[in-house]
Amino acid sequence: MSTIQAGIAARVPAHGRYLSLALRPGADAAVRTTLQALAAEVDGLHTVVGLGATLVARLDAAVPGLRSFCAPPTSRVDLPATPAELWLWLRSEDDPGALLQRGRALARLLAPAFDVTHELAAFRHQDGRDLTGYEDGTENPTGRDMVDTIGVQGQGPGLDGGSFVAVQQWEHALDRFDRFDRTTQDRMVGRRRDDNIELDDAPPSAHVKRTAQESFSPEAFVVRRSMPWIEGARCGLHFTAFATSFDAFEAQLARMAGVEDGMVDDLFRFSQPVSGAYFWCPPVDGRGLDLRRL
């Protein structure tokens, strides 16, 4: 019986590494055998795998609900789209060096059909906080609600247990953020940094107000598994939102981008996405990834 990739439901690990891969020109004949090798190699816990819409289409297959990321046409902010055919989230509680080596091994395994186009190391900060110091993923569903939020059901073998993930790399301008006083920072986020209590009087532009999952119709619940990243002087948050479709994420993003009422989320005052992509995370069975739909 297929089930959800365990790394999606597990807590954010101490160390992470993200790989985006593109299909090599002329490599179509090697795609299926390469994916079969990948399916047998990963367990869904230590390595979470996502497939892009263009890859599924190249295989003449279909996954209901899978599509490519694009910004809302009336967005008031820049929301870049950076599609990829394959996405890997490598997870570890111990050693980032081991993740580097695992990534290199997976890149060699996938080399007959795919090239690594982007790689990013990430980590858990202060038991789940963004580099601004605010807790991330506070409103994540838990228990049965979490499983129902991330795991597709009722669509049949090879689809049940699958999940969809929206991925964005956000880059923070921390010097700009630090120029705001603490009260302004709290009001931009919508929570107090010290105790994570939501501010009842936060402005409607506060991030918490813009993305309150129960305020949408239908409610827009996702499970966030985001991780901070640092590259030299650059830093930010690698945002990942898992759900049974992209609808909830798109509803939140549209409101953040001012599509509903012209009001842009205060997050954009100190942070900006530099990437955006969608992937389908297939279920797993006793042998590894369940790719029967392909």
PDB file of N, CA, C and O in Angstrom, residues 30-98:
ATOM      1  N   ALA A  30      16.787   7.832 -21.670  1.00  0.00           N
ATOM      2  CA  ALA A  30      17.341   7.376 -20.394  1.00  0.00           C
ATOM      3  C   ALA A  30      16.506   7.785 -19.192  1.00  0.00           C
ATOM      4  O   ALA A  30      16.827   7.402 -18.061  1.00  0.00           O
ATOM      5  N   VAL A  31      15.423   8.532 -19.417  1.00  0.00           N
ATOM      6  CA  VAL A  31      14.687   9.098 -18.285  1.00  0.00           C
ATOM      7  C   VAL A  31      14.052   8.006 -17.431  1.00  0.00           C
ATOM      8  O   VAL A  31      14.187   7.999 -16.205  1.00  0.00           O
ATOM      9  N   ARG A  32      13.350   7.073 -18.052  1.00  0.00           N
ATOM     10  CA  ARG A  32      12.620   6.077 -17.266  1.00  0.00           C
ATOM     11  C   ARG A  32      13.561   5.195 -16.444  1.00  0.00           C
ATOM     12  O   ARG A  32      13.316   4.954 -15.262  1.00  0.00           O
ATOM     13  N   THR A  33      14.628   4.712 -17.055  1.00  0.00           N
ATOM     14  CA  THR A  33      15.547   3.860 -16.303  1.00  0.00           C
ATOM     15  C   THR A  33      16.245   4.649 -15.193  1.00  0.00           C
ATOM     16  O   THR A  33      16.508   4.115 -14.111  1.00  0.00           O
ATOM     17  N   THR A  34      16.529   5.919 -15.443  1.00  0.00           N
ATOM     18  CA  THR A  34      17.159   6.753 -14.418  1.00  0.00           C
ATOM     19  C   THR A  34      16.213   6.985 -13.251  1.00  0.00           C
ATOM     20  O   THR A  34      16.605   6.910 -12.074  1.00  0.00           O
ATOM     21  N   LEU A  35      14.944   7.238 -13.552  1.00  0.00           N
ATOM     22  CA  LEU A  35      13.965   7.426 -12.482  1.00  0.00           C
ATOM     23  C   LEU A  35      13.736   6.131 -11.707  1.00  0.00           C
ATOM     24  O   LEU A  35      13.526   6.153 -10.485  1.00  0.00           O
ATOM     25  N   GLN A  36      13.769   5.013 -12.395  1.00  0.00           N
ATOM     26  CA  GLN A  36      13.635   3.726 -11.692  1.00  0.00           C
ATOM     27  C   GLN A  36      14.789   3.514 -10.723  1.00  0.00           C
ATOM     28  O   GLN A  36      14.602   3.021  -9.602  1.00  0.00           O
ATOM     29  N   ALA A  37      15.995   3.896 -11.135  1.00  0.00           N
ATOM     30  CA  ALA A  37      17.147   3.787 -10.243  1.00  0.00           C
ATOM     31  C   ALA A  37      16.989   4.712  -9.043  1.00  0.00           C
ATOM     32  O   ALA A  37      17.312   4.342  -7.906  1.00  0.00           O
ATOM     33  N   LEU A  38      16.483   5.920  -9.270  1.00  0.00           N
ATOM     34  CA  LEU A  38      16.244   6.848  -8.170  1.00  0.00           C
ATOM     35  C   LEU A  38      15.177   6.307  -7.224  1.00  0.00           C
ATOM     36  O   LEU A  38      15.332   6.372  -5.998  1.00  0.00           O
ATOM     37  N   ALA A  39      14.105   5.756  -7.788  1.00  0.00           N
ATOM     38  CA  ALA A  39      13.008   5.238  -6.974  1.00  0.00           C
ATOM     39  C   ALA A  39      13.476   4.155  -6.013  1.00  0.00           C
ATOM     40  O   ALA A  39      12.999   4.059  -4.877  1.00  0.00           O
ATOM     41  N   ALA A  40      14.417   3.330  -6.464  1.00  0.00           N
ATOM     42  CA  ALA A  40      14.924   2.250  -5.626  1.00  0.00           C
ATOM     43  C   ALA A  40      15.935   2.744  -4.591  1.00  0.00           C
ATOM     44  O   ALA A  40      16.205   2.057  -3.604  1.00  0.00           O
ATOM     45  N   GLU A  41      16.469   3.941  -4.799  1.00  0.00           N
ATOM     46  CA  GLU A  41      17.557   4.445  -3.963  1.00  0.00           C
ATOM     47  C   GLU A  41      17.062   5.251  -2.767  1.00  0.00           C
ATOM     48  O   GLU A  41      17.718   5.295  -1.727  1.00  0.00           O
ATOM     49  N   VAL A  42      15.924   5.930  -2.898  1.00  0.00           N
ATOM     50  CA  VAL A  42      15.465   6.843  -1.856  1.00  0.00           C
ATOM     51  C   VAL A  42      14.295   6.230  -1.084  1.00  0.00           C
ATOM     52  O   VAL A  42      13.554   5.389  -1.610  1.00  0.00           O
ATOM     53  N   ASP A  43      14.156   6.692   0.170  1.00  0.00           N
ATOM     54  CA  ASP A  43      13.128   6.134   1.041  1.00  0.00           C
ATOM     55  C   ASP A  43      12.017   7.118   1.378  1.00  0.00           C
ATOM     56  O   ASP A  43      11.052   6.770   2.050  1.00  0.00           O
ATOM     57  N   GLY A  44      12.129   8.377   0.932  1.00  0.00           N
ATOM     58  CA  GLY A  44      11.114   9.367   1.236  1.00  0.00           C
ATOM     59  C   GLY A  44      11.274  10.016   2.594  1.00  0.00           C
ATOM     60  O   GLY A  44      10.573  10.983   2.897  1.00  0.00           O
ATOM     61  N   LEU A  45      12.176   9.507   3.420  1.00  0.00           N
ATOM     62  CA  LEU A  45      12.433  10.100   4.737  1.00  0.00           C
ATOM     63  C   LEU A  45      13.709  10.925   4.712  1.00  0.00           C
ATOM     64  O   LEU A  45      13.699  12.120   5.003  1.00  0.00           O
ATOM     65  N   HIS A  46      14.824  10.289   4.367  1.00  0.00           N
ATOM     66  CA  HIS A  46      16.092  10.998   4.325  1.00  0.00           C
ATOM     67  C   HIS A  46      16.250  11.812   3.042  1.00  0.00           C
ATOM     68  O   HIS A  46      17.024  12.763   2.998  1.00  0.00           O
ATOM     69  N   THR A  47      15.508  11.425   2.004  1.00  0.00           N
ATOM     70  CA  THR A  47      15.474  12.182   0.751  1.00  0.00           C
ATOM     71  C   THR A  47      14.039  12.238   0.255  1.00  0.00           C
ATOM     72  O   THR A  47      13.429  11.198  -0.002  1.00  0.00           O
ATOM     73  N   VAL A  48      13.499  13.446   0.175  1.00  0.00           N
ATOM     74  CA  VAL A  48      12.161  13.672  -0.378  1.00  0.00           C
ATOM     75  C   VAL A  48      12.315  14.063  -1.835  1.00  0.00           C
ATOM     76  O   VAL A  48      13.174  14.884  -2.183  1.00  0.00           O
ATOM     77  N   VAL A  49      11.487  13.492  -2.714  1.00  0.00           N
ATOM     78  CA  VAL A  49      11.601  13.688  -4.158  1.00  0.00           C
ATOM     79  C   VAL A  49      10.332  14.328  -4.703  1.00  0.00           C
ATOM     80  O   VAL A  49       9.221  13.923  -4.343  1.00  0.00           O
ATOM     81  N   GLY A  50      10.522  15.328  -5.573  1.00  0.00           N
ATOM     82  CA  GLY A  50       9.404  15.932  -6.276  1.00  0.00           C
ATOM     83  C   GLY A  50       9.662  15.963  -7.769  1.00  0.00           C
ATOM     84  O   GLY A  50      10.799  16.168  -8.210  1.00  0.00           O
ATOM     85  N   LEU A  51       8.619  15.757  -8.575  1.00  0.00           N
ATOM     86  CA  LEU A  51       8.708  15.760 -10.033  1.00  0.00           C
ATOM     87  C   LEU A  51       7.919  16.934 -10.586  1.00  0.00           C
ATOM     88  O   LEU A  51       6.797  17.204 -10.135  1.00  0.00           O
ATOM     89  N   GLY A  52       8.496  17.626 -11.558  1.00  0.00           N
ATOM     90  CA  GLY A  52       7.844  18.772 -12.165  1.00  0.00           C
ATOM     91  C   GLY A  52       6.872  18.387 -13.255  1.00  0.00           C
ATOM     92  O   GLY A  52       6.920  17.288 -13.821  1.00  0.00           O
ATOM     93  N   ALA A  53       5.982  19.326 -13.581  1.00  0.00           N
ATOM     94  CA  ALA A  53       4.947  19.059 -14.585  1.00  0.00           C
ATOM     95  C   ALA A  53       5.546  18.778 -15.956  1.00  0.00           C
ATOM     96  O   ALA A  53       5.030  17.942 -16.708  1.00  0.00           O
ATOM     97  N   THR A  54       6.634  19.462 -16.305  1.00  0.00           N
ATOM     98  CA  THR A  54       7.221  19.243 -17.632  1.00  0.00           C
ATOM     99  C   THR A  54       7.810  17.840 -17.751  1.00  0.00           C
ATOM    100  O   THR A  54       7.745  17.231 -18.824  1.00  0.00           O
ATOM    101  N   LEU A  55       8.369  17.314 -16.663  1.00  0.00           N
ATOM    102  CA  LEU A  55       8.914  15.961 -16.702  1.00  0.00           C
ATOM    103  C   LEU A  55       7.801  14.940 -16.863  1.00  0.00           C
ATOM    104  O   LEU A  55       7.903  14.006 -17.686  1.00  0.00           O
ATOM    105  N   VAL A  56       6.728  15.092 -16.094  1.00  0.00           N
ATOM    106  CA  VAL A  56       5.602  14.158 -16.201  1.00  0.00           C
ATOM    107  C   VAL A  56       5.031  14.196 -17.618  1.00  0.00           C
ATOM    108  O   VAL A  56       4.703  13.152 -18.200  1.00  0.00           O
ATOM    109  N   ALA A  57       4.928  15.378 -18.199  1.00  0.00           N
ATOM    110  CA  ALA A  57       4.405  15.493 -19.562  1.00  0.00           C
ATOM    111  C   ALA A  57       5.339  14.842 -20.576  1.00  0.00           C
ATOM    112  O   ALA A  57       4.876  14.197 -21.540  1.00  0.00           O
ATOM    113  N   ARG A  58       6.649  14.970 -20.386  1.00  0.00           N
ATOM    114  CA  ARG A  58       7.614  14.348 -21.309  1.00  0.00           C
ATOM    115  C   ARG A  58       7.491  12.829 -21.289  1.00  0.00           C
ATOM    116  O   ARG A  58       7.837  12.154 -22.266  1.00  0.00           O
ATOM    117  N   LEU A  59       6.989  12.283 -20.181  1.00  0.00           N
ATOM    118  CA  LEU A  59       6.810  10.839 -20.062  1.00  0.00           C
ATOM    119  C   LEU A  59       5.424  10.395 -20.545  1.00  0.00           C
ATOM    120  O   LEU A  59       5.050   9.231 -20.366  1.00  0.00           O
ATOM    121  N   ASP A  60       4.685  11.332 -21.148  1.00  0.00           N
ATOM    122  CA  ASP A  60       3.321  11.042 -21.626  1.00  0.00           C
ATOM    123  C   ASP A  60       2.448  10.504 -20.507  1.00  0.00           C
ATOM    124  O   ASP A  60       1.606   9.615 -20.718  1.00  0.00           O
ATOM    125  N   ALA A  61       2.649  11.031 -19.311  1.00  0.00           N
ATOM    126  CA  ALA A  61       1.866  10.635 -18.148  1.00  0.00           C
ATOM    127  C   ALA A  61       1.045  11.831 -17.673  1.00  0.00           C
ATOM    128  O   ALA A  61       1.168  12.943 -18.202  1.00  0.00           O
ATOM    129  N   ALA A  62       0.197  11.600 -16.681  1.00  0.00           N
ATOM    130  CA  ALA A  62      -0.636  12.674 -16.138  1.00  0.00           C
ATOM    131  C   ALA A  62      -0.811  12.471 -14.645  1.00  0.00           C
ATOM    132  O   ALA A  62      -1.043  11.355 -14.178  1.00  0.00           O
ATOM    133  N   VAL A  63      -0.670  13.553 -13.906  1.00  0.00           N
ATOM    134  CA  VAL A  63      -0.955  13.570 -12.469  1.00  0.00           C
ATOM    135  C   VAL A  63      -1.987  14.670 -12.250  1.00  0.00           C
ATOM    136  O   VAL A  63      -1.677  15.854 -12.422  1.00  0.00           O
ATOM    137  N   PRO A  64      -3.218  14.318 -11.918  1.00  0.00           N
ATOM    138  CA  PRO A  64      -4.251  15.341 -11.740  1.00  0.00           C
ATOM    139  C   PRO A  64      -3.826  16.402 -10.731  1.00  0.00           C
ATOM    140  O   PRO A  64      -3.385  16.088  -9.630  1.00  0.00           O
ATOM    141  N   GLY A  65      -3.946  17.651 -11.129  1.00  0.00           N
ATOM    142  CA  GLY A  65      -3.607  18.759 -10.241  1.00  0.00           C
ATOM    143  C   GLY A  65      -2.197  19.285 -10.384  1.00  0.00           C
ATOM    144  O   GLY A  65      -1.882  20.366  -9.859  1.00  0.00           O
ATOM    145  N   LEU A  66      -1.321  18.557 -11.077  1.00  0.00           N
ATOM    146  CA  LEU A  66       0.056  19.007 -11.239  1.00  0.00           C
ATOM    147  C   LEU A  66       0.128  20.054 -12.346  1.00  0.00           C
ATOM    148  O   LEU A  66      -0.372  19.840 -13.443  1.00  0.00           O
ATOM    149  N   ARG A  67       0.765  21.166 -12.062  1.00  0.00           N
ATOM    150  CA  ARG A  67       0.950  22.242 -13.033  1.00  0.00           C
ATOM    151  C   ARG A  67       2.234  22.983 -12.693  1.00  0.00           C
ATOM    152  O   ARG A  67       2.873  22.706 -11.674  1.00  0.00           O
ATOM    153  N   SER A  68       2.624  23.904 -13.530  1.00  0.00           N
ATOM    154  CA  SER A  68       3.820  24.701 -13.310  1.00  0.00           C
ATOM    155  C   SER A  68       3.460  25.994 -12.580  1.00  0.00           C
ATOM    156  O   SER A  68       2.366  26.539 -12.749  1.00  0.00           O
ATOM    157  N   PHE A  69       4.394  26.478 -11.798  1.00  0.00           N
ATOM    158  CA  PHE A  69       4.182  27.714 -11.042  1.00  0.00           C
ATOM    159  C   PHE A  69       4.185  28.914 -11.979  1.00  0.00           C
ATOM    160  O   PHE A  69       5.011  29.026 -12.891  1.00  0.00           O
ATOM    161  N   CYS A  70       3.261  29.839 -11.735  1.00  0.00           N
ATOM    162  CA  CYS A  70       3.302  31.139 -12.380  1.00  0.00           C
ATOM    163  C   CYS A  70       2.680  32.153 -11.441  1.00  0.00           C
ATOM    164  O   CYS A  70       1.770  31.824 -10.666  1.00  0.00           O
ATOM    165  N   ALA A  71       3.167  33.366 -11.497  1.00  0.00           N
ATOM    166  CA  ALA A  71       2.669  34.414 -10.615  1.00  0.00           C
ATOM    167  C   ALA A  71       1.262  34.827 -11.016  1.00  0.00           C
ATOM    168  O   ALA A  71       0.899  34.774 -12.201  1.00  0.00           O
ATOM    169  N   PRO A  72       0.437  35.246 -10.053  1.00  0.00           N
ATOM    170  CA  PRO A  72      -0.880  35.801 -10.420  1.00  0.00           C
ATOM    171  C   PRO A  72      -0.708  36.975 -11.381  1.00  0.00           C
ATOM    172  O   PRO A  72       0.188  37.819 -11.193  1.00  0.00           O
ATOM    173  N   PRO A  73      -1.507  37.058 -12.421  1.00  0.00           N
ATOM    174  CA  PRO A  73      -1.299  38.097 -13.442  1.00  0.00           C
ATOM    175  C   PRO A  73      -1.405  39.516 -12.916  1.00  0.00           C
ATOM    176  O   PRO A  73      -0.846  40.438 -13.514  1.00  0.00           O
ATOM    177  N   THR A  74      -2.109  39.737 -11.815  1.00  0.00           N
ATOM    178  CA  THR A  74      -2.250  41.094 -11.271  1.00  0.00           C
ATOM    179  C   THR A  74      -1.421  41.283 -10.000  1.00  0.00           C
ATOM    180  O   THR A  74      -1.706  42.176  -9.202  1.00  0.00           O
ATOM    181  N   SER A  75      -0.393  40.446  -9.826  1.00  0.00           N
ATOM    182  CA  SER A  75       0.476  40.583  -8.655  1.00  0.00           C
ATOM    183  C   SER A  75       1.132  41.954  -8.628  1.00  0.00           C
ATOM    184  O   SER A  75       1.580  42.467  -9.656  1.00  0.00           O
ATOM    185  N   ARG A  76       1.217  42.549  -7.442  1.00  0.00           N
ATOM    186  CA  ARG A  76       1.854  43.854  -7.267  1.00  0.00           C
ATOM    187  C   ARG A  76       3.326  43.720  -6.878  1.00  0.00           C
ATOM    188  O   ARG A  76       3.978  44.733  -6.602  1.00  0.00           O
ATOM    189  N   VAL A  77       3.835  42.500  -6.826  1.00  0.00           N
ATOM    190  CA  VAL A  77       5.238  42.260  -6.496  1.00  0.00           C
ATOM    191  C   VAL A  77       5.807  41.258  -7.494  1.00  0.00           C
ATOM    192  O   VAL A  77       5.068  40.563  -8.194  1.00  0.00           O
ATOM    193  N   ASP A  78       7.126  41.170  -7.539  1.00  0.00           N
ATOM    194  CA  ASP A  78       7.791  40.243  -8.451  1.00  0.00           C
ATOM    195  C   ASP A  78       7.818  38.855  -7.831  1.00  0.00           C
ATOM    196  O   ASP A  78       8.327  38.666  -6.716  1.00  0.00           O
ATOM    197  N   LEU A  79       7.265  37.889  -8.540  1.00  0.00           N
ATOM    198  CA  LEU A  79       7.223  36.502  -8.080  1.00  0.00           C
ATOM    199  C   LEU A  79       7.813  35.629  -9.187  1.00  0.00           C
ATOM    200  O   LEU A  79       7.091  35.106 -10.034  1.00  0.00           O
ATOM    201  N   PRO A  80       9.138  35.461  -9.208  1.00  0.00           N
ATOM    202  CA  PRO A  80       9.778  34.745 -10.318  1.00  0.00           C
ATOM    203  C   PRO A  80       9.412  33.272 -10.356  1.00  0.00           C
ATOM    204  O   PRO A  80       9.233  32.631  -9.309  1.00  0.00           O
ATOM    205  N   ALA A  81       9.315  32.741 -11.555  1.00  0.00           N
ATOM    206  CA  ALA A  81       9.091  31.311 -11.780  1.00  0.00           C
ATOM    207  C   ALA A  81      10.388  30.692 -12.264  1.00  0.00           C
ATOM    208  O   ALA A  81      10.999  31.174 -13.221  1.00  0.00           O
ATOM    209  N   THR A  82      10.822  29.634 -11.592  1.00  0.00           N
ATOM    210  CA  THR A  82      12.072  28.945 -11.941  1.00  0.00           C
ATOM    211  C   THR A  82      11.805  27.443 -12.001  1.00  0.00           C
ATOM    212  O   THR A  82      12.206  26.695 -11.112  1.00  0.00           O
ATOM    213  N   PRO A  83      11.125  26.979 -13.032  1.00  0.00           N
ATOM    214  CA  PRO A  83      10.728  25.565 -13.090  1.00  0.00           C
ATOM    215  C   PRO A  83      11.923  24.631 -13.189  1.00  0.00           C
ATOM    216  O   PRO A  83      12.998  24.999 -13.671  1.00  0.00           O
ATOM    217  N   ALA A  84      11.721  23.414 -12.721  1.00  0.00           N
ATOM    218  CA  ALA A  84      12.720  22.349 -12.834  1.00  0.00           C
ATOM    219  C   ALA A  84      11.984  21.041 -13.035  1.00  0.00           C
ATOM    220  O   ALA A  84      10.804  20.912 -12.704  1.00  0.00           O
ATOM    221  N   GLU A  85      12.687  20.068 -13.594  1.00  0.00           N
ATOM    222  CA  GLU A  85      12.063  18.759 -13.812  1.00  0.00           C
ATOM    223  C   GLU A  85      12.064  17.897 -12.546  1.00  0.00           C
ATOM    224  O   GLU A  85      11.173  17.069 -12.359  1.00  0.00           O
ATOM    225  N   LEU A  86      13.048  18.097 -11.703  1.00  0.00           N
ATOM    226  CA  LEU A  86      13.217  17.223 -10.541  1.00  0.00           C
ATOM    227  C   LEU A  86      13.690  18.064  -9.364  1.00  0.00           C
ATOM    228  O   LEU A  86      14.497  18.994  -9.536  1.00  0.00           O
ATOM    229  N   TRP A  87      13.210  17.728  -8.175  1.00  0.00           N
ATOM    230  CA  TRP A  87      13.567  18.450  -6.947  1.00  0.00           C
ATOM    231  C   TRP A  87      13.824  17.429  -5.846  1.00  0.00           C
ATOM    232  O   TRP A  87      13.036  16.503  -5.650  1.00  0.00           O
ATOM    233  N   LEU A  88      14.946  17.600  -5.159  1.00  0.00           N
ATOM    234  CA  LEU A  88      15.308  16.700  -4.063  1.00  0.00           C
ATOM    235  C   LEU A  88      15.531  17.516  -2.799  1.00  0.00           C
ATOM    236  O   LEU A  88      16.211  18.550  -2.821  1.00  0.00           O
ATOM    237  N   TRP A  89      14.966  17.038  -1.699  1.00  0.00           N
ATOM    238  CA  TRP A  89      15.208  17.628  -0.382  1.00  0.00           C
ATOM    239  C   TRP A  89      15.923  16.572   0.462  1.00  0.00           C
ATOM    240  O   TRP A  89      15.332  15.585   0.873  1.00  0.00           O
ATOM    241  N   LEU A  90      17.210  16.782   0.678  1.00  0.00           N
ATOM    242  CA  LEU A  90      18.023  15.864   1.471  1.00  0.00           C
ATOM    243  C   LEU A  90      17.969  16.306   2.925  1.00  0.00           C
ATOM    244  O   LEU A  90      18.140  17.495   3.230  1.00  0.00           O
ATOM    245  N   ARG A  91      17.774  15.362   3.837  1.00  0.00           N
ATOM    246  CA  ARG A  91      17.530  15.666   5.246  1.00  0.00           C
ATOM    247  C   ARG A  91      18.490  14.878   6.142  1.00  0.00           C
ATOM    248  O   ARG A  91      18.782  13.718   5.872  1.00  0.00           O
ATOM    249  N   SER A  92      18.963  15.521   7.215  1.00  0.00           N
ATOM    250  CA  SER A  92      19.842  14.839   8.167  1.00  0.00           C
ATOM    251  C   SER A  92      19.774  15.530   9.512  1.00  0.00           C
ATOM    252  O   SER A  92      19.621  16.748   9.588  1.00  0.00           O
ATOM    253  N   GLU A  93      19.896  14.757  10.590  1.00  0.00           N
ATOM    254  CA  GLU A  93      19.974  15.314  11.938  1.00  0.00           C
ATOM    255  C   GLU A  93      21.414  15.459  12.404  1.00  0.00           C
ATOM    256  O   GLU A  93      21.657  15.973  13.490  1.00  0.00           O
ATOM    257  N   ASP A  94      22.370  14.998  11.617  1.00  0.00           N
ATOM    258  CA  ASP A  94      23.732  14.883  12.129  1.00  0.00           C
ATOM    259  C   ASP A  94      24.771  15.710  11.381  1.00  0.00           C
ATOM    260  O   ASP A  94      25.448  16.541  11.985  1.00  0.00           O
ATOM    261  N   ASP A  95      24.909  15.508  10.088  1.00  0.00           N
ATOM    262  CA  ASP A  95      26.133  15.920   9.417  1.00  0.00           C
ATOM    263  C   ASP A  95      25.843  16.564   8.066  1.00  0.00           C
ATOM    264  O   ASP A  95      25.444  15.879   7.116  1.00  0.00           O
ATOM    265  N   PRO A  96      26.033  17.893   7.919  1.00  0.00           N
ATOM    266  CA  PRO A  96      25.832  18.505   6.605  1.00  0.00           C
ATOM    267  C   PRO A  96      26.821  18.011   5.565  1.00  0.00           C
ATOM    268  O   PRO A  96      26.525  18.011   4.365  1.00  0.00           O
ATOM    269  N   GLY A  97      28.008  17.568   6.001  1.00  0.00           N
ATOM    270  CA  GLY A  97      28.968  17.008   5.061  1.00  0.00           C
ATOM    271  C   GLY A  97      28.443  15.732   4.428  1.00  0.00           C
ATOM    272  O   GLY A  97      28.663  15.477   3.231  1.00  0.00           O
ATOM    273  N   ALA A  98      27.740  14.917   5.235  1.00  0.00           N
ATOM    274  CA  ALA A  98      27.139  13.696   4.690  1.00  0.00           C
ATOM    275  C   ALA A  98      26.075  14.030   3.650  1.00  0.00           C
ATOM    276  O   ALA A  98      25.906  13.294   2.666  1.00  0.00           O
TER     277      ALA A  98
END
